[in-house]
Amino acid sequence: MTNRGRLSAPGELTKPGSLDAPGELAKPGSLSGPGGLPGQGGPGSAGAGVLATEPAEVYLAGGGVPAGERLGDYARRHNLQPASARPSAFKYARMLWQRRQFITGFATASNVAMYSEARLGQLWQVLTPLLNAAVYFLIFGVLLGVSRGVPGYIPFLVTGIFVFNFTQRSCITSSVVLRENLPLIRALPFPRGCLPLGYVIIELQQLVLSFAVLFVIILAYGEPFTWYWFLILPILALQTLFNVGCAFILARWGSGFDDVSQLLPFIIRTWMYASGVIFSIQTTLALIPGKLLYEHPGLAYLLQINPAAVYITLIRNALLTEQRISMPAYHPYNAVRCAMYHISPAVYQSKVIYFSSYCHPVVSVPALWGYAAVWAVVAAVIGFFFFWQAETRYGRG
């Protein structure tokens, strides 16, 4: 070897840092003898350094730290905590609130970039649910006749799809949010709960745009603007809170199991069919003889109190006058008029279609409001604590 550091003799390296003799390193910090370190660090035995017992306590001096003070005492005196330690639940919630601007900024930037490469851009946020509504109307409304007994079926269908899509998208995107943002998680210290929260806000922003189109569709079909429309604000607030709880739960599951994101679309599609998106649980299936739910009112009750069905029904009642006045129990019970609702489809174009309002409800409207609040609070609380418990494990592996 002729370059720097070549071996000029057995056991000897030329300068710099050469071995002048077997086992000897030139200064600075060279080994002048077996195990000896002259120069910087002073003489000492390498073996002794290896075998020396570590001090029982760690002390820190310099930088304003009193000499002789243990690091543990110094940290406690200044309320310092290990960077990897999980904060308390209350502190964690406060940290999320302090980063609300980061969450909304992250959501807005992600929303803008989501369709940046598509020619139609942000229009796909509205076109996707509208195309789904067109397909469902063709199959279920025209071919299968599911629209029987539902006044104003197209506004009914589009409203259900838009509202359910909010929960559906929040769940699906949150199941992969931690795995898709691993570089961000490993690069920056921040509460990981910001990510599922941000993705729920993304879907909420898209829902607002979708509702602008929904209002146009509703007004075009002759629905009047009433004060009931303002009821969608507390309903959407409760649904958003419910979606946040689901997002926390699915984000934790999805961070550890890739299979969650693969199974979730099938589970949510089944959930959609059981939530009255395409048909009315309280009228089409529960009041018409021969239908499954007519013979099993307990099953109809369980379907109607599931959270997606609760929020969909409440928003339909707020936006669609025809749905509100045809809702069972809108009028006092009348056995004759309720029985007239169970007639042939040819008569459904008359006012008889509204006689479902004289029947007993599967679940009353006040009870639906109660279930909406309970689902929102329970999901948010359970989801928050479930996600917080694994805070220190996100981003590993």
mmCIF file of C-alpha atoms in Angstrom:
data_model
loop_
_atom_site.group_PDB
_atom_site.id
_atom_site.type_symbol
_atom_site.label_atom_id
_atom_site.label_comp_id
_atom_site.label_asym_id
_atom_site.label_seq_id
_atom_site.Cartn_x
_atom_site.Cartn_y
_atom_site.Cartn_z
ATOM 1 C CA MET A 1 0.000 0.000 0.000
ATOM 2 C CA THR A 2 1.526 3.319 -1.019
ATOM 3 C CA ASN A 3 -1.117 5.766 0.148
ATOM 4 C CA ARG A 4 -1.558 7.403 3.529
ATOM 5 C CA GLY A 5 -1.760 4.940 6.346
ATOM 6 C CA ARG A 6 0.108 2.159 4.469
ATOM 7 C CA LEU A 7 1.692 -0.662 6.333
ATOM 8 C CA SER A 8 5.478 -0.108 5.938
ATOM 9 C CA ALA A 9 6.516 -2.927 8.181
ATOM 10 C CA PRO A 10 4.796 -5.705 10.031
ATOM 11 C CA GLY A 11 2.581 -4.030 12.592
ATOM 12 C CA GLU A 12 3.775 -0.524 11.534
ATOM 13 C CA LEU A 13 1.693 2.260 9.925
ATOM 14 C CA THR A 14 3.225 5.354 8.374
ATOM 15 C CA LYS A 15 2.126 8.765 9.582
ATOM 16 C CA PRO A 16 -0.327 10.260 10.366
ATOM 17 C CA GLY A 17 -1.571 8.095 13.149
ATOM 18 C CA SER A 18 0.981 5.369 12.328
ATOM 19 C CA LEU A 19 2.047 2.561 14.518
ATOM 20 C CA ASP A 20 5.751 3.323 15.280
ATOM 21 C CA ALA A 21 6.131 0.017 16.955
ATOM 22 C CA PRO A 22 3.991 -2.977 17.501
ATOM 23 C CA GLY A 23 1.022 -1.861 19.545
ATOM 24 C CA GLU A 24 2.151 1.835 19.521
ATOM 25 C CA LEU A 25 0.105 4.759 18.094
ATOM 26 C CA ALA A 26 1.738 8.113 17.354
ATOM 27 C CA LYS A 27 0.547 11.225 19.125
ATOM 28 C CA PRO A 28 -1.922 12.689 19.820
ATOM 29 C CA GLY A 29 -3.696 10.130 21.909
ATOM 30 C CA SER A 30 -1.247 7.390 20.785
ATOM 31 C CA LEU A 31 -0.574 4.149 22.510
ATOM 32 C CA SER A 32 3.097 4.408 23.492
ATOM 33 C CA GLY A 33 3.165 1.016 25.047
ATOM 34 C CA PRO A 34 0.973 -1.904 25.690
ATOM 35 C CA GLY A 35 -2.241 -0.359 26.870
ATOM 36 C CA GLY A 36 -0.591 3.062 27.491
ATOM 37 C CA LEU A 37 -2.198 6.365 26.367
ATOM 38 C CA PRO A 38 0.208 9.310 26.548
ATOM 39 C CA GLY A 39 -0.623 12.853 25.627
ATOM 40 C CA GLN A 40 -4.245 13.770 25.823
ATOM 41 C CA GLY A 41 -6.028 11.889 28.548
ATOM 42 C CA GLY A 42 -2.842 11.179 30.448
ATOM 43 C CA PRO A 43 -1.296 7.837 31.129
ATOM 44 C CA GLY A 44 -3.594 5.067 32.138
ATOM 45 C CA SER A 45 -4.191 1.440 31.642
ATOM 46 C CA ALA A 46 -6.723 0.485 28.976
ATOM 47 C CA GLY A 47 -7.586 -2.633 30.926
ATOM 48 C CA ALA A 48 -8.209 -0.603 34.026
ATOM 49 C CA GLY A 49 -10.500 1.702 32.057
ATOM 50 C CA VAL A 50 -12.511 -1.240 30.854
ATOM 51 C CA LEU A 51 -12.745 -2.895 34.231
ATOM 52 C CA ALA A 52 -13.458 0.296 36.180
ATOM 53 C CA THR A 53 -16.838 0.280 37.888
ATOM 54 C CA GLU A 54 -19.323 2.885 36.614
ATOM 55 C CA PRO A 55 -20.389 5.463 39.188
ATOM 56 C CA ALA A 56 -23.588 4.645 41.012
ATOM 57 C CA GLU A 57 -25.000 8.146 40.394
ATOM 58 C CA VAL A 58 -24.704 10.374 37.345
ATOM 59 C CA TYR A 59 -23.634 13.950 37.969
ATOM 60 C CA LEU A 60 -23.635 16.889 35.615
ATOM 61 C CA ALA A 61 -21.456 19.956 35.866
ATOM 62 C CA GLY A 62 -21.155 23.038 33.731
ATOM 63 C CA GLY A 63 -23.817 24.928 31.809
ATOM 64 C CA GLY A 64 -25.305 26.359 34.992
ATOM 65 C CA VAL A 65 -25.888 22.963 36.600
ATOM 66 C CA PRO A 66 -24.507 22.757 40.159
ATOM 67 C CA ALA A 67 -21.634 20.333 40.470
ATOM 68 C CA GLY A 68 -22.550 17.161 42.288
ATOM 69 C CA GLU A 69 -26.272 17.318 41.503
ATOM 70 C CA ARG A 70 -27.757 14.124 40.160
ATOM 71 C CA LEU A 71 -29.452 14.254 36.768
ATOM 72 C CA GLY A 72 -32.649 12.798 38.202
ATOM 73 C CA ASP A 73 -32.846 15.538 40.827
ATOM 74 C CA TYR A 74 -32.047 18.199 38.225
ATOM 75 C CA ALA A 75 -34.816 16.917 35.919
ATOM 76 C CA ARG A 76 -37.382 16.807 38.701
ATOM 77 C CA ARG A 77 -36.454 20.286 39.904
ATOM 78 C CA HIS A 78 -37.070 21.710 36.418
ATOM 79 C CA ASN A 79 -40.099 19.496 35.623
ATOM 80 C CA LEU A 80 -38.236 17.735 32.823
ATOM 81 C CA GLN A 81 -39.472 14.427 31.449
ATOM 82 C CA PRO A 82 -37.952 11.846 29.098
ATOM 83 C CA ALA A 83 -38.788 12.610 25.481
ATOM 84 C CA SER A 84 -40.182 9.104 24.999
ATOM 85 C CA ALA A 85 -42.446 9.226 28.056
ATOM 86 C CA ARG A 86 -46.199 9.187 27.512
ATOM 87 C CA PRO A 87 -47.870 12.320 28.923
ATOM 88 C CA SER A 88 -50.965 12.129 31.062
ATOM 89 C CA ALA A 89 -54.302 11.965 29.282
ATOM 90 C CA PHE A 90 -55.214 15.500 30.347
ATOM 91 C CA LYS A 91 -51.868 16.885 29.205
ATOM 92 C CA TYR A 92 -52.148 14.967 25.936
ATOM 93 C CA ALA A 93 -55.542 16.528 25.232
ATOM 94 C CA ARG A 94 -54.085 19.958 26.007
ATOM 95 C CA MET A 95 -51.183 19.294 23.620
ATOM 96 C CA LEU A 96 -53.638 18.447 20.847
ATOM 97 C CA TRP A 97 -55.570 21.653 21.481
ATOM 98 C CA GLN A 98 -52.369 23.712 21.415
ATOM 99 C CA ARG A 99 -51.598 22.275 17.974
ATOM 100 C CA ARG A 100 -55.016 22.971 16.484
ATOM 101 C CA GLN A 101 -53.512 25.363 13.937
ATOM 102 C CA PHE A 102 -51.065 22.682 12.816
ATOM 103 C CA ILE A 103 -53.937 20.193 12.489
ATOM 104 C CA THR A 104 -56.131 22.497 10.410
ATOM 105 C CA GLY A 105 -53.162 23.647 8.312
ATOM 106 C CA PHE A 106 -52.128 20.057 7.665
ATOM 107 C CA ALA A 107 -55.706 19.164 6.712
ATOM 108 C CA THR A 108 -56.108 22.108 4.346
ATOM 109 C CA ALA A 109 -52.772 21.481 2.607
ATOM 110 C CA SER A 110 -53.517 17.778 2.223
ATOM 111 C CA ASN A 111 -56.975 18.537 0.891
ATOM 112 C CA VAL A 112 -55.624 20.886 -1.765
ATOM 113 C CA ALA A 113 -52.916 18.438 -2.835
ATOM 114 C CA MET A 114 -55.211 15.401 -2.888
ATOM 115 C CA TYR A 115 -56.576 15.954 -6.413
ATOM 116 C CA SER A 116 -53.841 18.254 -7.719
ATOM 117 C CA GLU A 117 -52.817 15.840 -10.490
ATOM 118 C CA ALA A 118 -56.376 15.240 -11.737
ATOM 119 C CA ARG A 119 -57.775 17.437 -14.503
ATOM 120 C CA LEU A 120 -61.008 18.125 -12.650
ATOM 121 C CA GLY A 121 -59.179 18.692 -9.353
ATOM 122 C CA GLN A 122 -61.405 19.340 -6.344
ATOM 123 C CA LEU A 123 -64.557 18.582 -8.344
ATOM 124 C CA TRP A 124 -63.911 14.892 -7.690
ATOM 125 C CA GLN A 125 -64.847 15.499 -4.076
ATOM 126 C CA VAL A 126 -68.403 16.065 -5.314
ATOM 127 C CA LEU A 127 -68.438 13.926 -8.459
ATOM 128 C CA THR A 128 -67.536 10.702 -6.628
ATOM 129 C CA PRO A 129 -70.584 10.610 -4.306
ATOM 130 C CA LEU A 130 -72.826 11.912 -7.114
ATOM 131 C CA LEU A 131 -71.738 9.091 -9.425
ATOM 132 C CA ASN A 132 -72.323 6.604 -6.606
ATOM 133 C CA ALA A 133 -75.791 8.059 -6.098
ATOM 134 C CA ALA A 134 -76.561 7.688 -9.820
ATOM 135 C CA VAL A 135 -75.508 4.020 -9.783
ATOM 136 C CA TYR A 136 -77.491 3.255 -6.617
ATOM 137 C CA PHE A 137 -80.568 5.020 -8.004
ATOM 138 C CA LEU A 138 -80.414 3.011 -11.230
ATOM 139 C CA ILE A 139 -79.986 -0.335 -9.470
ATOM 140 C CA PHE A 140 -82.050 0.041 -6.318
ATOM 141 C CA GLY A 141 -84.503 2.786 -7.240
ATOM 142 C CA VAL A 142 -85.361 1.778 -10.814
ATOM 143 C CA LEU A 143 -84.508 -1.908 -11.242
ATOM 144 C CA LEU A 144 -85.289 -3.229 -7.744
ATOM 145 C CA GLY A 145 -87.972 -0.731 -6.769
ATOM 146 C CA VAL A 146 -86.536 0.033 -3.343
ATOM 147 C CA SER A 147 -87.861 3.584 -3.695
ATOM 148 C CA ARG A 148 -91.404 2.295 -3.097
ATOM 149 C CA GLY A 149 -92.926 4.129 -0.173
ATOM 150 C CA VAL A 150 -90.221 6.839 -0.015
ATOM 151 C CA PRO A 151 -91.316 10.338 -1.125
ATOM 152 C CA GLY A 152 -88.674 12.350 -2.998
ATOM 153 C CA TYR A 153 -86.378 9.387 -3.443
ATOM 154 C CA ILE A 154 -83.511 11.154 -5.261
ATOM 155 C CA PRO A 155 -82.918 13.823 -2.554
ATOM 156 C CA PHE A 156 -83.413 11.043 -0.001
ATOM 157 C CA LEU A 157 -80.723 8.893 -1.670
ATOM 158 C CA VAL A 158 -78.174 11.667 -2.329
ATOM 159 C CA THR A 159 -78.442 12.955 1.262
ATOM 160 C CA GLY A 160 -77.847 9.478 2.670
ATOM 161 C CA ILE A 161 -74.822 8.862 0.460
ATOM 162 C CA PHE A 162 -73.204 12.211 1.258
ATOM 163 C CA VAL A 163 -73.680 11.820 5.015
ATOM 164 C CA PHE A 164 -72.494 8.208 5.111
ATOM 165 C CA ASN A 165 -69.516 9.036 2.881
ATOM 166 C CA PHE A 166 -68.265 11.400 5.608
ATOM 167 C CA THR A 167 -68.025 8.563 8.126
ATOM 168 C CA GLN A 168 -66.842 6.041 5.552
ATOM 169 C CA ARG A 169 -63.943 8.170 4.318
ATOM 170 C CA SER A 170 -62.933 9.186 7.850
ATOM 171 C CA CYS A 171 -62.626 5.537 8.886
ATOM 172 C CA ILE A 172 -60.799 4.291 5.787
ATOM 173 C CA THR A 173 -58.223 7.081 5.604
ATOM 174 C CA SER A 174 -57.524 6.988 9.341
ATOM 175 C CA SER A 175 -56.720 3.271 9.220
ATOM 176 C CA VAL A 176 -53.581 3.991 7.164
ATOM 177 C CA VAL A 177 -52.694 7.484 8.391
ATOM 178 C CA LEU A 178 -49.859 6.455 10.737
ATOM 179 C CA ARG A 179 -48.187 4.108 8.281
ATOM 180 C CA GLU A 180 -48.387 6.624 5.442
ATOM 181 C CA ASN A 181 -46.849 9.391 7.580
ATOM 182 C CA LEU A 182 -43.982 7.449 9.165
ATOM 183 C CA PRO A 183 -41.306 9.908 7.888
ATOM 184 C CA LEU A 184 -43.169 12.796 9.507
ATOM 185 C CA ILE A 185 -43.650 10.875 12.763
ATOM 186 C CA ARG A 186 -39.967 9.970 12.994
ATOM 187 C CA ALA A 187 -38.722 13.426 12.046
ATOM 188 C CA LEU A 188 -40.815 15.681 14.289
ATOM 189 C CA PRO A 189 -41.906 15.411 17.931
ATOM 190 C CA PHE A 190 -45.653 16.019 18.135
ATOM 191 C CA PRO A 191 -48.674 14.184 19.557
ATOM 192 C CA ARG A 192 -49.546 11.481 17.038
ATOM 193 C CA GLY A 193 -53.232 12.124 17.570
ATOM 194 C CA CYS A 194 -52.855 15.180 15.324
ATOM 195 C CA LEU A 195 -52.811 12.907 12.280
ATOM 196 C CA PRO A 196 -56.176 11.110 12.625
ATOM 197 C CA LEU A 197 -57.709 14.403 13.744
ATOM 198 C CA GLY A 198 -56.334 16.086 10.639
ATOM 199 C CA TYR A 199 -57.770 13.435 8.347
ATOM 200 C CA VAL A 200 -61.229 13.757 9.884
ATOM 201 C CA ILE A 201 -61.039 17.511 9.253
ATOM 202 C CA ILE A 202 -60.068 16.775 5.636
ATOM 203 C CA GLU A 203 -63.256 14.768 5.202
ATOM 204 C CA LEU A 204 -65.286 17.452 6.987
ATOM 205 C CA GLN A 205 -63.975 20.082 4.568
ATOM 206 C CA GLN A 206 -64.952 17.856 1.653
ATOM 207 C CA LEU A 207 -68.403 17.331 3.166
ATOM 208 C CA VAL A 208 -68.977 21.085 3.317
ATOM 209 C CA LEU A 209 -68.273 21.311 -0.412
ATOM 210 C CA SER A 210 -70.546 18.328 -1.079
ATOM 211 C CA PHE A 211 -73.350 19.895 0.930
ATOM 212 C CA ALA A 212 -73.218 22.999 -1.252
ATOM 213 C CA VAL A 213 -74.097 20.753 -4.198
ATOM 214 C CA LEU A 214 -76.650 18.864 -2.108
ATOM 215 C CA PHE A 215 -78.491 22.087 -1.280
ATOM 216 C CA VAL A 216 -78.776 22.872 -4.988
ATOM 217 C CA ILE A 217 -80.195 19.398 -5.687
ATOM 218 C CA ILE A 218 -82.696 19.668 -2.835
ATOM 219 C CA LEU A 219 -83.918 23.110 -3.883
ATOM 220 C CA ALA A 220 -84.150 21.970 -7.508
ATOM 221 C CA TYR A 221 -86.547 19.209 -6.441
ATOM 222 C CA GLY A 222 -88.838 21.726 -4.795
ATOM 223 C CA GLU A 223 -87.812 21.387 -1.160
ATOM 224 C CA PRO A 224 -88.317 24.699 0.675
ATOM 225 C CA PHE A 225 -85.679 26.351 2.806
ATOM 226 C CA THR A 226 -86.822 26.174 6.440
ATOM 227 C CA TRP A 227 -85.337 26.777 9.874
ATOM 228 C CA TYR A 228 -84.954 23.008 10.230
ATOM 229 C CA TRP A 229 -81.921 23.273 7.956
ATOM 230 C CA PHE A 230 -79.952 24.840 10.806
ATOM 231 C CA LEU A 231 -80.339 21.605 12.770
ATOM 232 C CA ILE A 232 -77.693 20.041 10.546
ATOM 233 C CA LEU A 233 -75.033 22.047 12.428
ATOM 234 C CA PRO A 234 -75.379 20.229 15.789
ATOM 235 C CA ILE A 235 -75.981 16.939 13.959
ATOM 236 C CA LEU A 236 -72.760 17.285 11.958
ATOM 237 C CA ALA A 237 -70.910 18.320 15.114
ATOM 238 C CA LEU A 238 -72.016 15.091 16.799
ATOM 239 C CA GLN A 239 -71.174 13.033 13.723
ATOM 240 C CA THR A 240 -67.730 14.637 13.521
ATOM 241 C CA LEU A 241 -67.102 13.788 17.168
ATOM 242 C CA PHE A 242 -68.171 10.201 16.478
ATOM 243 C CA ASN A 243 -65.860 10.047 13.443
ATOM 244 C CA VAL A 244 -62.946 11.309 15.548
ATOM 245 C CA GLY A 245 -63.459 8.459 18.005
ATOM 246 C CA CYS A 246 -63.585 5.905 15.171
ATOM 247 C CA ALA A 247 -60.493 7.479 13.598
ATOM 248 C CA PHE A 248 -58.500 7.131 16.835
ATOM 249 C CA ILE A 249 -59.433 3.465 17.175
ATOM 250 C CA LEU A 250 -58.754 2.542 13.555
ATOM 251 C CA ALA A 251 -55.518 4.549 13.455
ATOM 252 C CA ARG A 252 -54.090 2.484 16.304
ATOM 253 C CA TRP A 253 -55.279 -0.815 14.829
ATOM 254 C CA GLY A 254 -54.038 0.144 11.376
ATOM 255 C CA SER A 255 -50.589 1.100 12.645
ATOM 256 C CA GLY A 256 -49.977 -2.438 13.853
ATOM 257 C CA PHE A 257 -51.956 -4.558 11.393
ATOM 258 C CA ASP A 258 -51.913 -3.981 7.642
ATOM 259 C CA ASP A 259 -54.906 -6.297 7.303
ATOM 260 C CA VAL A 260 -57.197 -3.687 8.869
ATOM 261 C CA SER A 261 -57.074 -1.442 5.804
ATOM 262 C CA GLN A 262 -57.780 -4.445 3.561
ATOM 263 C CA LEU A 263 -60.829 -5.679 5.482
ATOM 264 C CA LEU A 264 -62.303 -2.282 6.313
ATOM 265 C CA PRO A 265 -63.882 -1.504 2.893
ATOM 266 C CA PHE A 266 -65.916 -4.732 3.022
ATOM 267 C CA ILE A 267 -67.031 -4.081 6.594
ATOM 268 C CA ILE A 268 -68.045 -0.497 5.816
ATOM 269 C CA ARG A 269 -69.934 -1.527 2.670
ATOM 270 C CA THR A 270 -71.985 -3.953 4.761
ATOM 271 C CA TRP A 271 -72.509 -1.184 7.310
ATOM 272 C CA MET A 272 -73.807 1.106 4.549
ATOM 273 C CA TYR A 273 -76.443 -1.404 3.419
ATOM 274 C CA ALA A 274 -77.582 -1.831 7.028
ATOM 275 C CA SER A 275 -77.817 1.927 7.733
ATOM 276 C CA GLY A 276 -80.736 2.945 5.521
ATOM 277 C CA VAL A 277 -78.628 4.790 2.958
ATOM 278 C CA ILE A 278 -80.544 3.299 0.024
ATOM 279 C CA PHE A 279 -83.891 2.582 1.692
ATOM 280 C CA SER A 280 -85.921 3.795 4.651
ATOM 281 C CA ILE A 281 -85.661 1.547 7.687
ATOM 282 C CA GLN A 282 -88.670 3.065 9.432
ATOM 283 C CA THR A 283 -91.063 2.946 6.459
ATOM 284 C CA THR A 284 -89.971 0.830 3.501
ATOM 285 C CA LEU A 285 -88.841 -2.177 5.547
ATOM 286 C CA ALA A 286 -90.587 -1.806 8.899
ATOM 287 C CA LEU A 287 -94.167 -0.857 7.856
ATOM 288 C CA ILE A 288 -94.788 -2.928 4.724
ATOM 289 C CA PRO A 289 -96.137 -6.447 5.344
ATOM 290 C CA GLY A 290 -93.976 -9.225 3.977
ATOM 291 C CA LYS A 291 -90.720 -7.363 4.582
ATOM 292 C CA LEU A 292 -88.187 -8.846 6.981
ATOM 293 C CA LEU A 293 -88.225 -5.949 9.443
ATOM 294 C CA TYR A 294 -92.036 -5.936 9.570
ATOM 295 C CA GLU A 295 -91.913 -9.428 11.039
ATOM 296 C CA HIS A 296 -88.914 -8.655 13.288
ATOM 297 C CA PRO A 297 -89.344 -5.220 14.911
ATOM 298 C CA GLY A 298 -86.428 -5.864 17.268
ATOM 299 C CA LEU A 299 -84.061 -6.156 14.317
ATOM 300 C CA ALA A 300 -85.501 -2.972 12.842
ATOM 301 C CA TYR A 301 -84.814 -1.201 16.136
ATOM 302 C CA LEU A 302 -81.170 -2.348 16.162
ATOM 303 C CA LEU A 303 -80.650 -1.194 12.584
ATOM 304 C CA GLN A 304 -82.166 2.214 13.278
ATOM 305 C CA ILE A 305 -80.074 2.953 16.373
ATOM 306 C CA ASN A 306 -76.750 2.172 14.702
ATOM 307 C CA PRO A 307 -74.794 5.446 14.579
ATOM 308 C CA ALA A 308 -74.689 5.876 10.796
ATOM 309 C CA ALA A 309 -78.462 5.362 10.513
ATOM 310 C CA VAL A 310 -79.060 7.807 13.370
ATOM 311 C CA TYR A 311 -77.095 10.673 11.781
ATOM 312 C CA ILE A 312 -78.491 9.995 8.302
ATOM 313 C CA THR A 313 -82.090 9.988 9.536
ATOM 314 C CA LEU A 314 -81.676 13.190 11.558
ATOM 315 C CA ILE A 315 -80.089 15.095 8.657
ATOM 316 C CA ARG A 316 -82.774 13.869 6.251
ATOM 317 C CA ASN A 317 -85.464 15.069 8.642
ATOM 318 C CA ALA A 318 -83.741 18.450 8.895
ATOM 319 C CA LEU A 319 -83.251 19.026 5.155
ATOM 320 C CA LEU A 320 -86.161 17.188 3.514
ATOM 321 C CA THR A 321 -89.665 18.305 4.395
ATOM 322 C CA GLU A 322 -91.224 15.268 2.694
ATOM 323 C CA GLN A 323 -89.177 12.963 4.895
ATOM 324 C CA ARG A 324 -90.027 14.876 8.030
ATOM 325 C CA ILE A 325 -93.793 14.897 7.478
ATOM 326 C CA SER A 326 -93.821 11.210 6.454
ATOM 327 C CA MET A 327 -91.790 10.107 9.467
ATOM 328 C CA PRO A 328 -93.747 7.655 11.680
ATOM 329 C CA ALA A 329 -95.214 9.433 14.753
ATOM 330 C CA TYR A 330 -95.150 12.842 13.024
ATOM 331 C CA HIS A 331 -98.934 12.734 13.526
ATOM 332 C CA PRO A 332 -100.802 10.986 16.352
ATOM 333 C CA TYR A 333 -101.376 7.302 15.718
ATOM 334 C CA ASN A 334 -104.297 6.525 13.407
ATOM 335 C CA ALA A 335 -104.896 2.827 12.761
ATOM 336 C CA VAL A 336 -106.978 3.372 9.617
ATOM 337 C CA ARG A 337 -104.528 5.666 7.875
ATOM 338 C CA CYS A 338 -101.574 3.579 8.970
ATOM 339 C CA ALA A 339 -103.260 0.523 7.420
ATOM 340 C CA MET A 340 -103.840 2.468 4.194
ATOM 341 C CA TYR A 341 -100.094 2.883 3.887
ATOM 342 C CA HIS A 342 -99.854 -0.896 3.330
ATOM 343 C CA ILE A 343 -101.470 -0.861 -0.120
ATOM 344 C CA SER A 344 -100.331 -1.528 -3.674
ATOM 345 C CA PRO A 345 -97.495 0.507 -5.209
ATOM 346 C CA ALA A 346 -99.837 2.066 -7.763
ATOM 347 C CA VAL A 347 -101.331 4.338 -5.116
ATOM 348 C CA TYR A 348 -97.996 5.627 -3.797
ATOM 349 C CA GLN A 349 -98.139 8.643 -6.061
ATOM 350 C CA SER A 350 -101.049 10.027 -4.031
ATOM 351 C CA LYS A 351 -101.082 11.452 -0.526
ATOM 352 C CA VAL A 352 -101.298 7.941 0.901
ATOM 353 C CA ILE A 353 -97.510 7.813 0.772
ATOM 354 C CA TYR A 354 -97.471 10.271 3.687
ATOM 355 C CA PHE A 355 -99.799 8.144 5.822
ATOM 356 C CA SER A 356 -96.736 6.450 7.310
ATOM 357 C CA SER A 357 -96.667 9.465 9.655
ATOM 358 C CA TYR A 358 -99.759 8.026 11.418
ATOM 359 C CA CYS A 359 -97.966 4.763 12.321
ATOM 360 C CA HIS A 360 -95.917 3.872 15.358
ATOM 361 C CA PRO A 361 -92.197 4.664 14.911
ATOM 362 C CA VAL A 362 -89.376 2.171 15.167
ATOM 363 C CA VAL A 363 -87.407 4.822 17.070
ATOM 364 C CA SER A 364 -88.846 8.239 17.871
ATOM 365 C CA VAL A 365 -87.085 11.431 16.804
ATOM 366 C CA PRO A 366 -86.262 12.550 20.388
ATOM 367 C CA ALA A 367 -84.746 9.117 20.997
ATOM 368 C CA LEU A 368 -82.654 9.499 17.827
ATOM 369 C CA TRP A 369 -81.216 12.747 19.200
ATOM 370 C CA GLY A 370 -80.344 10.966 22.427
ATOM 371 C CA TYR A 371 -78.613 8.139 20.574
ATOM 372 C CA ALA A 372 -76.719 10.654 18.418
ATOM 373 C CA ALA A 373 -75.266 12.337 21.507
ATOM 374 C CA VAL A 374 -74.463 9.056 23.254
ATOM 375 C CA TRP A 375 -72.710 7.562 20.224
ATOM 376 C CA ALA A 376 -70.621 10.721 19.768
ATOM 377 C CA VAL A 377 -69.483 10.974 23.394
ATOM 378 C CA VAL A 378 -68.840 7.254 23.869
ATOM 379 C CA ALA A 379 -66.876 6.903 20.623
ATOM 380 C CA ALA A 380 -64.775 10.019 21.275
ATOM 381 C CA VAL A 381 -63.889 9.081 24.875
ATOM 382 C CA ILE A 382 -63.095 5.428 24.159
ATOM 383 C CA GLY A 383 -61.200 6.283 20.983
ATOM 384 C CA PHE A 384 -59.103 8.975 22.677
ATOM 385 C CA PHE A 385 -57.959 6.774 25.563
ATOM 386 C CA PHE A 386 -57.427 3.771 23.287
ATOM 387 C CA PHE A 387 -55.158 5.801 20.998
ATOM 388 C CA TRP A 388 -53.374 7.617 23.844
ATOM 389 C CA GLN A 389 -52.345 4.366 25.546
ATOM 390 C CA ALA A 390 -50.115 3.433 22.582
ATOM 391 C CA GLU A 391 -48.727 6.932 21.956
ATOM 392 C CA THR A 392 -45.076 5.910 22.529
ATOM 393 C CA ARG A 393 -45.297 2.958 20.105
ATOM 394 C CA TYR A 394 -46.306 4.822 16.973
ATOM 395 C CA GLY A 395 -43.532 5.162 14.400
ATOM 396 C CA ARG A 396 -41.509 2.171 15.546
ATOM 397 C CA GLY A 397 -40.640 -0.793 13.396
#
